[in-house]
XYZ file of C-alpha atoms in Angstrom:
112
model
C 63.635 244.547 97.646
C 66.866 242.617 98.049
C 68.295 244.593 95.144
C 67.330 247.837 96.896
C 68.897 246.689 100.171
C 72.028 245.542 98.348
C 72.185 248.842 96.486
C 71.785 250.803 99.722
C 74.417 248.641 101.410
C 76.839 249.203 98.532
C 76.276 252.951 98.671
C 76.897 253.052 102.404
C 80.064 250.940 102.057
C 81.417 253.217 99.341
C 80.506 256.273 101.399
C 82.373 254.853 104.413
C 85.389 254.162 102.227
C 85.306 257.684 100.822
C 85.035 259.215 104.282
C 87.962 257.165 105.538
C 89.986 258.119 102.450
C 89.426 261.834 102.963
C 91.302 261.632 106.241
C 94.404 260.759 104.222
C 95.240 263.707 101.938
C 97.457 261.483 99.760
C 94.363 259.669 98.480
C 92.179 261.425 95.929
C 88.507 260.732 95.326
C 87.769 260.258 91.653
C 84.936 262.077 89.920
C 83.399 258.711 89.036
C 83.187 257.734 92.719
C 81.684 261.098 93.609
C 79.076 260.766 90.862
C 78.186 257.171 91.772
C 77.308 258.317 95.285
C 75.230 261.208 94.029
C 77.775 263.708 95.338
C 78.220 266.724 93.153
C 74.619 266.509 91.957
C 71.886 268.753 93.198
C 69.253 267.356 95.524
C 66.640 268.023 92.860
C 68.517 265.929 90.297
C 68.920 263.007 92.691
C 65.290 263.278 93.769
C 64.041 263.419 90.167
C 66.087 260.386 89.137
C 64.785 258.381 92.097
C 61.202 259.375 91.324
C 61.720 258.251 87.717
C 63.047 254.950 89.027
C 60.010 254.578 91.299
C 57.690 255.325 88.388
C 59.440 252.739 86.214
C 59.033 250.132 88.955
C 55.326 250.903 89.250
C 54.802 250.736 85.476
C 56.665 247.430 85.240
C 54.485 245.908 87.972
C 51.314 247.178 86.297
C 52.357 245.805 82.906
C 53.179 242.387 84.363
C 49.840 242.283 86.182
C 47.976 243.212 82.985
C 49.906 240.575 81.017
C 49.051 237.959 83.622
C 45.386 238.962 83.669
C 45.158 238.808 79.879
C 46.937 235.443 79.744
C 50.070 236.699 77.977
C 52.272 235.389 80.772
C 51.882 232.521 83.190
C 54.759 233.382 85.528
C 52.876 234.364 88.684
C 56.126 234.520 90.653
C 57.504 237.352 88.526
C 54.194 239.206 88.772
C 54.166 238.935 92.568
C 57.830 239.889 92.877
C 57.301 242.983 90.724
C 54.176 243.945 92.684
C 55.962 243.617 96.023
C 58.972 245.519 94.733
C 56.666 248.323 93.578
C 54.823 248.338 96.908
C 58.019 248.467 98.951
C 59.493 251.159 96.711
C 56.369 253.249 97.209
C 56.514 252.743 100.980
C 60.145 253.866 100.967
C 59.290 256.963 98.937
C 56.472 257.839 101.338
C 58.754 257.427 104.346
C 61.438 259.605 102.740
C 58.789 262.222 101.997
C 57.597 262.093 105.609
C 61.149 262.582 106.897
C 61.720 265.516 104.555
C 58.493 267.159 105.714
C 59.391 266.506 109.343
C 62.838 268.068 108.834
C 61.311 271.067 107.063
C 58.830 271.628 109.890
C 61.618 271.369 112.449
C 63.767 273.857 110.566
C 60.886 276.269 110.034
C 60.016 276.210 113.737
C 63.566 277.139 114.776
C 64.066 280.673 115.954
C 66.890 282.635 114.400
């Protein structure tokens, strides 16, 4: 979870820097910075990559739990950390889904 929060914090810091830089036309935003923020990619590509990441987290937690249950590993701390990371990642994905659905419903109820 701390890695996710740190990652989110880093993304927001870089986004703030990019926004402040765009006010100064002398500064150019590199393609690498744009790509690292997910800018220039379609929503579907970003969504698919995040779902793959969520799936990987879930698989890792399942594998560690199976290894612990079968006696292949004795590190309960790593098993619990992976399980909590998977749980929190899933909760985040569900909340993002709920917000997307809420936004869609709000847009579809607007009169043109």
